[in-house]
XYZ file of C-alpha atoms in Angstrom:
540
model
C 46.594 -5.512 72.287
C 45.379 -2.609 74.437
C 48.002 0.127 74.507
C 48.080 0.591 78.308
C 48.900 -3.086 78.892
C 51.866 -2.666 76.554
C 53.035 0.259 78.663
C 52.703 -1.726 81.890
C 54.490 -4.795 80.575
C 57.481 -2.834 79.326
C 57.905 -1.239 82.751
C 57.508 -4.320 84.961
C 59.558 -6.695 82.859
C 62.855 -7.869 84.302
C 66.138 -8.148 82.490
C 68.664 -5.799 80.984
C 67.835 -2.157 81.782
C 69.401 -0.862 78.570
C 67.231 -3.138 76.427
C 64.163 -2.013 78.405
C 65.035 1.620 77.709
C 65.548 0.926 74.006
C 62.283 -1.002 73.901
C 60.455 1.872 75.635
C 61.936 4.416 73.207
C 60.767 2.293 70.246
C 57.262 2.047 71.710
C 56.910 5.843 71.852
C 56.116 5.631 68.130
C 53.098 3.354 68.692
C 51.986 3.421 72.333
C 50.124 6.518 73.491
C 51.189 6.019 77.120
C 54.855 5.625 76.196
C 54.612 8.662 73.930
C 52.864 10.792 76.568
C 55.312 9.778 79.310
C 58.382 10.515 77.184
C 56.948 13.864 76.037
C 56.069 14.807 79.632
C 59.648 14.197 80.751
C 60.938 16.416 77.938
C 58.404 19.093 78.881
C 59.571 19.033 82.500
C 63.107 19.625 81.248
C 61.952 22.510 79.027
C 60.004 24.136 81.852
C 63.035 24.048 84.132
C 65.640 25.231 81.635
C 63.704 27.677 79.386
C 66.250 26.675 76.720
C 64.797 27.151 73.169
C 66.113 23.775 71.943
C 64.491 21.962 74.889
C 61.181 23.774 74.325
C 61.265 22.903 70.609
C 62.111 19.224 71.277
C 59.362 18.920 73.889
C 56.824 20.586 71.569
C 57.655 18.279 68.657
C 57.503 15.170 70.855
C 54.224 16.234 72.483
C 52.702 16.880 69.041
C 53.734 13.358 67.974
C 52.213 11.936 71.164
C 48.975 13.787 70.429
C 48.906 12.304 66.904
C 49.281 8.794 68.373
C 46.403 9.476 70.787
C 44.321 10.769 67.884
C 44.693 7.412 66.082
C 43.075 5.649 69.045
C 40.251 8.145 69.644
C 36.595 7.484 68.814
C 36.100 7.960 65.087
C 32.390 8.761 65.056
C 31.014 11.779 66.935
C 27.456 10.421 66.604
C 27.955 7.491 68.953
C 28.094 8.298 72.667
C 29.558 4.921 73.566
C 33.306 4.581 74.075
C 35.464 1.494 74.098
C 37.961 1.288 76.942
C 40.827 2.115 74.610
C 38.975 5.147 73.256
C 38.434 6.472 76.779
C 42.157 6.201 77.527
C 42.903 7.875 74.201
C 40.598 10.774 75.128
C 42.222 11.385 78.508
C 45.738 11.145 77.037
C 44.701 13.491 74.224
C 43.411 16.065 76.729
C 46.691 15.818 78.651
C 48.694 16.371 75.467
C 46.601 19.422 74.586
C 47.146 20.979 77.990
C 50.894 20.395 77.934
C 51.190 21.686 74.351
C 49.359 24.842 75.416
C 51.906 25.434 78.169
C 54.728 25.036 75.648
C 52.998 27.379 73.190
C 52.995 30.110 75.828
C 56.730 29.586 76.317
C 57.765 29.176 72.706
C 56.427 32.203 70.813
C 55.917 35.863 71.593
C 53.079 36.848 69.241
C 49.366 37.156 69.977
C 48.435 34.382 67.523
C 50.446 31.911 69.621
C 48.572 32.990 72.743
C 45.251 32.491 70.973
C 46.362 29.033 69.815
C 47.438 28.167 73.346
C 44.130 29.396 74.752
C 42.180 27.255 72.283
C 44.191 24.176 73.330
C 43.457 24.890 77.000
C 39.737 25.262 76.309
C 39.600 22.067 74.219
C 41.432 20.196 76.959
C 39.051 21.576 79.600
C 35.972 20.592 77.575
C 37.357 17.074 77.032
C 37.931 16.603 80.764
C 34.389 17.838 81.479
C 32.974 15.338 79.002
C 35.050 12.479 80.433
C 33.968 13.393 83.975
C 30.364 13.172 82.792
C 31.032 9.758 81.193
C 32.713 8.531 84.390
C 29.655 9.421 86.470
C 27.130 8.158 83.943
C 24.987 5.148 84.848
C 25.676 3.796 81.351
C 29.434 3.655 81.960
C 30.845 0.173 82.534
C 34.254 -0.253 84.105
C 36.918 -1.889 81.978
C 39.995 -3.830 83.102
C 42.059 -0.635 83.314
C 39.266 1.566 84.709
C 41.441 2.828 87.591
C 44.004 4.351 85.258
C 41.313 6.080 83.203
C 39.620 7.403 86.340
C 43.000 8.603 87.657
C 43.574 10.558 84.444
C 40.184 12.250 84.708
C 40.718 13.104 88.376
C 44.128 14.594 87.571
C 42.747 16.836 84.816
C 39.499 17.854 86.527
C 41.298 18.388 89.847
C 44.079 20.473 88.282
C 41.666 22.710 86.352
C 39.399 23.301 89.363
C 42.301 24.036 91.684
C 44.162 26.372 89.339
C 41.088 28.333 88.205
C 39.801 28.730 91.779
C 43.010 30.475 92.862
C 42.760 33.225 90.247
C 41.897 36.804 91.282
C 38.213 37.726 91.012
C 38.503 39.876 87.887
C 40.273 37.082 85.969
C 37.905 34.441 87.332
C 34.822 36.363 86.155
C 36.268 36.646 82.656
C 37.000 32.902 82.518
C 33.528 32.044 83.816
C 32.078 34.199 81.019
C 33.751 31.955 78.400
C 32.724 28.723 80.115
C 35.414 27.937 82.714
C 34.667 27.312 86.383
C 36.705 26.228 89.370
C 36.099 25.002 92.902
C 39.126 24.669 95.172
C 37.647 22.067 97.549
C 36.425 19.914 94.668
C 39.797 20.212 92.918
C 41.700 19.157 96.039
C 39.271 16.292 96.597
C 39.757 14.997 93.042
C 43.553 15.160 93.308
C 43.569 13.509 96.743
C 41.393 10.665 95.451
C 43.612 10.333 92.382
C 46.749 10.223 94.537
C 45.493 7.321 96.641
C 44.446 4.910 93.916
C 47.852 3.520 92.897
C 47.401 4.297 89.214
C 49.683 5.593 86.481
C 48.790 9.188 87.362
C 48.820 8.851 91.172
C 52.354 10.218 91.243
C 51.342 13.256 89.167
C 48.370 13.920 91.475
C 50.729 13.738 94.444
C 53.275 16.065 92.861
C 50.607 18.615 91.979
C 49.265 18.524 95.552
C 52.795 18.960 96.910
C 53.361 21.924 94.590
C 50.085 23.428 95.757
C 50.806 23.009 99.481
C 54.475 24.030 99.394
C 54.528 26.719 96.690
C 51.240 27.966 95.247
C 49.286 28.382 98.486
C 52.428 29.753 100.174
C 53.695 32.259 97.603
C 50.321 33.171 96.074
C 48.350 32.874 99.315
C 48.663 34.034 102.892
C 51.755 31.906 103.531
C 49.841 29.106 105.221
C 50.445 26.044 103.072
C 49.188 22.779 104.567
C 52.474 21.373 105.861
C 50.794 18.401 107.548
C 49.148 17.223 104.323
C 52.365 17.804 102.386
C 54.359 15.663 104.835
C 51.728 12.929 104.700
C 51.873 12.863 100.884
C 55.662 12.909 100.726
C 56.554 10.386 103.433
C 55.848 7.143 101.490
C 57.964 8.341 98.550
C 60.789 9.492 100.806
C 60.846 6.118 102.579
C 60.910 4.202 99.308
C 63.333 6.548 97.515
C 65.482 8.191 100.237
C 67.894 9.530 97.592
C 65.248 10.694 95.129
C 66.082 14.302 94.199
C 62.525 15.508 93.749
C 61.486 14.053 97.115
C 64.500 15.521 98.912
C 63.662 18.880 97.365
C 60.074 18.811 98.652
C 61.340 17.609 102.053
C 63.596 20.669 102.152
C 60.766 22.942 101.141
C 58.539 21.558 103.923
C 61.276 22.122 106.534
C 61.735 25.651 105.214
C 58.013 26.402 105.574
C 58.128 25.102 109.137
C 60.993 27.503 109.845
C 63.511 24.672 110.411
C 66.175 26.355 108.294
C 69.156 24.172 109.221
C 67.170 21.014 108.424
C 66.005 22.608 105.160
C 69.575 23.506 104.170
C 70.668 19.920 104.821
C 67.856 18.545 102.655
C 68.609 20.888 99.746
C 72.297 20.001 99.900
C 71.401 16.280 99.906
C 69.214 16.917 96.854
C 72.175 18.429 94.983
C 74.414 15.486 95.903
C 71.832 12.847 94.934
C 72.186 13.265 91.158
C 74.251 15.144 88.582
C 72.234 14.595 85.387
C 69.581 17.299 85.826
C 71.382 20.455 86.902
C 68.017 22.216 86.965
C 67.237 20.452 90.246
C 70.445 21.943 91.604
C 69.289 25.388 90.514
C 65.940 24.951 92.272
C 67.871 24.051 95.409
C 70.241 27.017 94.992
C 67.226 29.339 94.894
C 65.830 27.887 98.135
C 69.269 27.842 99.787
C 69.684 31.506 98.867
C 66.484 32.328 100.759
C 67.308 30.101 103.724
C 70.569 31.992 104.235
C 68.742 35.298 103.701
C 66.348 34.419 106.536
C 69.367 33.696 108.732
C 70.985 36.995 107.595
C 74.009 35.082 106.270
C 74.295 37.415 103.312
C 77.682 36.112 102.125
C 76.289 32.606 101.664
C 73.129 33.998 100.056
C 75.371 35.920 97.615
C 77.241 32.688 96.833
C 74.059 30.926 95.671
C 72.784 33.986 93.768
C 76.140 34.059 91.990
C 75.853 30.365 91.064
C 72.384 30.953 89.649
C 73.506 33.979 87.635
C 76.223 31.875 86.004
C 74.337 28.615 85.433
C 70.607 29.318 85.071
C 68.678 31.121 82.307
C 65.383 31.846 84.109
C 66.120 35.513 84.927
C 69.663 36.841 84.776
C 68.364 40.282 85.817
C 66.791 38.919 89.026
C 69.920 36.961 89.941
C 72.147 39.977 89.309
C 69.822 42.125 91.398
C 69.995 39.648 94.276
C 73.802 39.562 94.095
C 73.880 43.360 94.298
C 71.276 43.341 97.088
C 73.380 41.048 99.274
C 76.573 43.020 98.670
C 74.702 46.187 99.693
C 74.239 44.641 103.156
C 77.980 43.986 103.606
C 80.839 46.290 104.511
C 83.169 47.678 101.840
C 85.960 45.383 103.090
C 83.737 42.312 102.797
C 82.788 43.290 99.238
C 86.457 43.438 98.253
C 86.753 39.676 98.800
C 84.133 39.114 96.073
C 85.757 41.458 93.557
C 82.410 43.172 92.873
C 80.459 46.106 94.272
C 76.737 46.537 94.739
C 76.841 49.760 92.699
C 78.342 48.150 89.573
C 76.037 45.117 89.786
C 72.878 47.186 90.195
C 73.807 49.153 87.071
C 73.994 45.893 85.063
C 70.483 44.734 85.967
C 68.414 46.708 83.368
C 70.607 45.442 80.532
C 69.794 41.812 81.386
C 66.065 42.121 80.731
C 64.543 39.237 78.800
C 61.105 38.083 77.700
C 59.405 34.735 78.259
C 56.150 34.105 76.391
C 56.355 37.650 75.060
C 56.445 39.253 78.499
C 59.034 40.121 81.102
C 58.759 38.215 84.359
C 57.060 40.319 87.082
C 59.959 39.691 89.477
C 62.406 40.787 86.786
C 60.459 43.968 86.066
C 60.416 44.706 89.800
C 64.187 44.207 90.085
C 64.886 46.373 87.024
C 62.696 49.200 88.290
C 64.368 49.154 91.706
C 67.858 49.043 90.186
C 67.255 52.060 87.927
C 67.959 54.493 90.742
C 71.622 53.409 90.509
C 71.807 54.698 86.926
C 71.557 58.305 88.130
C 74.660 60.467 88.370
C 74.229 60.606 92.165
C 72.495 57.316 92.979
C 70.379 56.981 96.116
C 70.994 53.555 97.719
C 68.091 51.207 98.387
C 67.543 50.888 102.163
C 67.347 47.057 102.508
C 66.881 45.408 99.085
C 67.138 41.713 100.093
C 64.587 42.267 102.868
C 62.216 43.925 100.396
C 62.509 41.079 97.880
C 62.008 38.673 100.776
C 58.552 40.187 101.247
C 57.715 39.669 97.565
C 58.354 35.927 98.093
C 56.379 35.828 101.379
C 59.496 35.125 103.439
C 58.300 36.887 106.586
C 55.885 34.037 107.270
C 58.967 31.776 107.523
C 61.000 33.902 109.941
C 57.789 34.703 111.837
C 57.866 31.151 113.206
C 61.057 31.948 115.156
C 61.303 34.866 117.555
C 65.094 35.185 117.258
C 65.016 35.355 113.443
C 62.236 37.959 113.506
C 63.997 40.054 116.143
C 67.206 39.864 114.099
C 65.392 41.089 110.998
C 63.752 43.907 112.963
C 67.167 44.982 114.216
C 68.456 45.146 110.628
C 65.447 47.253 109.645
C 66.072 49.601 112.597
C 69.662 50.025 111.396
C 68.401 50.830 107.905
C 66.002 53.361 109.435
C 68.841 55.112 111.303
C 70.876 55.264 108.104
C 67.908 56.717 106.213
C 67.315 59.330 108.925
C 70.963 60.383 108.848
C 70.980 61.055 105.078
C 69.706 64.263 103.422
C 66.066 64.026 102.321
C 65.415 63.265 98.664
C 62.357 62.727 96.475
C 62.681 58.999 97.277
C 62.798 59.373 101.080
C 59.046 58.800 101.539
C 59.169 55.658 99.361
C 62.031 54.259 101.438
C 60.359 55.241 104.712
C 57.112 53.528 103.710
C 58.981 50.369 102.710
C 60.705 50.165 106.089
C 57.373 50.839 107.819
C 55.690 47.942 105.993
C 58.508 45.508 106.799
C 58.789 46.626 110.435
C 55.029 46.224 110.795
C 55.315 42.641 109.554
C 58.063 41.798 112.052
C 56.148 43.402 114.928
C 52.990 41.495 113.951
C 54.851 38.182 114.120
C 56.367 39.197 117.470
C 52.880 39.812 118.872
C 53.182 43.626 119.082
C 49.927 44.163 117.231
C 49.262 47.814 118.098
C 52.731 48.858 116.957
C 52.358 46.790 113.784
C 49.021 48.459 113.030
C 50.645 51.879 113.522
C 53.283 51.117 110.869
C 50.740 49.752 108.361
C 48.618 52.885 108.852
C 51.712 55.059 108.397
C 52.115 53.738 104.834
C 48.526 54.655 104.004
C 48.928 58.157 105.509
C 51.862 58.838 103.163
C 50.119 57.425 100.078
C 49.973 60.702 98.126
C 53.682 61.389 98.648
C 54.942 58.045 97.339
C 56.690 58.615 94.029
C 57.450 55.139 92.628
C 56.720 52.335 95.113
C 52.932 52.482 94.808
C 52.742 48.726 95.454
C 53.380 49.452 99.146
C 49.889 50.877 99.776
C 47.723 47.896 98.682
C 50.175 45.552 100.399
C 49.989 47.556 103.622
C 46.187 47.320 103.428
C 46.511 43.573 102.840
C 48.767 43.084 105.870
C 46.586 45.353 107.990
C 43.567 43.300 106.954
C 45.291 40.047 107.936
C 46.225 41.594 111.290
C 42.597 42.574 111.906
C 41.561 39.050 110.996
C 43.949 37.634 113.608
C 42.322 39.909 116.192
C 38.827 38.776 115.260
C 37.929 42.116 113.620
C 36.424 40.344 110.618
C 34.301 43.158 109.142
C 37.169 45.635 109.353
C 39.489 43.104 107.735
C 37.125 42.597 104.791
C 36.787 46.365 104.360
C 40.584 46.802 104.200
C 41.031 43.871 101.825
C 38.282 45.085 99.500
C 39.906 48.532 99.455
C 43.235 46.942 98.492
C 41.536 44.969 95.716
C 39.286 47.668 94.259
C 41.142 50.958 94.639
C 44.612 50.272 93.189
C 45.957 49.116 89.845
C 49.037 49.225 87.603
C 51.566 48.754 90.411
C 54.528 46.384 90.755
C 53.741 42.701 91.364
C 50.020 43.482 91.075
C 48.942 39.948 90.113
C 50.755 38.376 93.052
C 49.170 40.880 95.438
C 45.711 40.121 94.010
C 46.289 36.387 94.507
C 47.104 37.075 98.162
C 44.140 39.421 98.618
C 41.877 36.760 97.127
C 43.223 34.125 99.551
C 42.832 36.539 102.490
C 39.224 37.331 101.544
C 38.415 33.619 101.349
C 39.873 33.243 104.810
C 38.001 36.288 106.143
C 34.641 35.256 104.773
C 35.080 31.630 105.704
C 33.677 30.532 102.355
C 35.021 29.283 99.042
C 33.753 31.768 96.482
C 35.183 29.800 93.618
C 32.244 29.037 91.358
C 30.858 25.549 90.852
C 32.597 22.279 90.175
C 32.506 20.380 86.914
C 28.927 19.107 86.631
C 28.229 15.398 86.636
C 25.578 13.757 84.524
C 22.322 12.927 86.310
């Protein structure tokens, strides 16, 4: 019997849930869809926890799933005709390859592992291209489960096109040289079509689109995720599963992007209450709650969630410790006493918590460690407003910019930091701190509509470029923000000139990749075109 029908029957049958679960677990040894589904769930767990035992278990299970798919694949490479089962085996095999590549990048730290992972990605990409060609071929005849096969192809082709299209130009050119290409519009179209067809992978298409609209285009773009599309995608799931943790989480994220912080906080708290099995969902909510309270300048509550993360989550202990110290630095000495910790002692702990994932330190972690090093000196020079600086790294000013009172409150805090900086003796870090405050004040003024003042502050950063000692990332980011301001004013050519300068003239600075992602998104917006290459070709 065809494997996919077995999968369907085991999931729609009525009766004892425990026996269904046991039956499903047994079928993971024979059914490629059961095996792939089970392995995907384990991979999700591994990606959220970064725990070595979870990564190892997911890798082993995904390898077994791939072996099951291999048994059902077309045996002869000479024949171009596929049976329906062979087509499903191909698309499941490509999915296994892609997920195994992701685990390879997490699991080992040596170059050979990265090469192996890259080969898996390329093989997966080539398989999806071939299947897309088959799908559009006049010789292709639809089988009984055609929709599920088509959904799998749309998921893979859409994901590859979308992800590749977002990469900075220099990376994109390198990938195109070795045969990759990506088109954002085509990728979104494929995922949207896949999400509407009611197939096995419709949910995955929806989740990927939600991730794109609420995270990738927000954090790695200009902060303008498509909230309307995200709400439209989420609403049916939220109505059907009002207590579903993943749906409550995305609902909270959408409210946060809209600037409705109280509604977002409520949603994230509901998400935590909805289930207790996967603590990783709680940690995702803690991270968002931390930022929501940061936007509201409730630094004690933000500290509370950073503290929870530092105790419970393994993603980046250094980043969590840095955030704890950053929040305490915004409180009075008396307030800090209630927590039993000081910003000074916490900042000094940050460098010792450095870790590596996939052989590299996380960019955010490296940024936090570099900023915290000034506290290791015999006479440390305090950071002027560390949570407000990290807020920029995560594109938080686009959130508070939707509310005048929040933006004015943040500007007031920056003015207070400026007065404190002016009152202290000048040091070799004074220009760095001054330029940071100028960049952040310019952002607040831009969102408040004071465009000339904002432009003055962005220009001020550039004027002090040669005197900046460590925070060289401020200059390309000031050019980026200045370019976006010019774009708002309709000064398109000037905006492109500033953005190109930010892209071409600076390298080897903190959070460089994230800045290049944002520059790329801003240039797309400025030029009004999608310079993303060509989509996966279809057969004539």
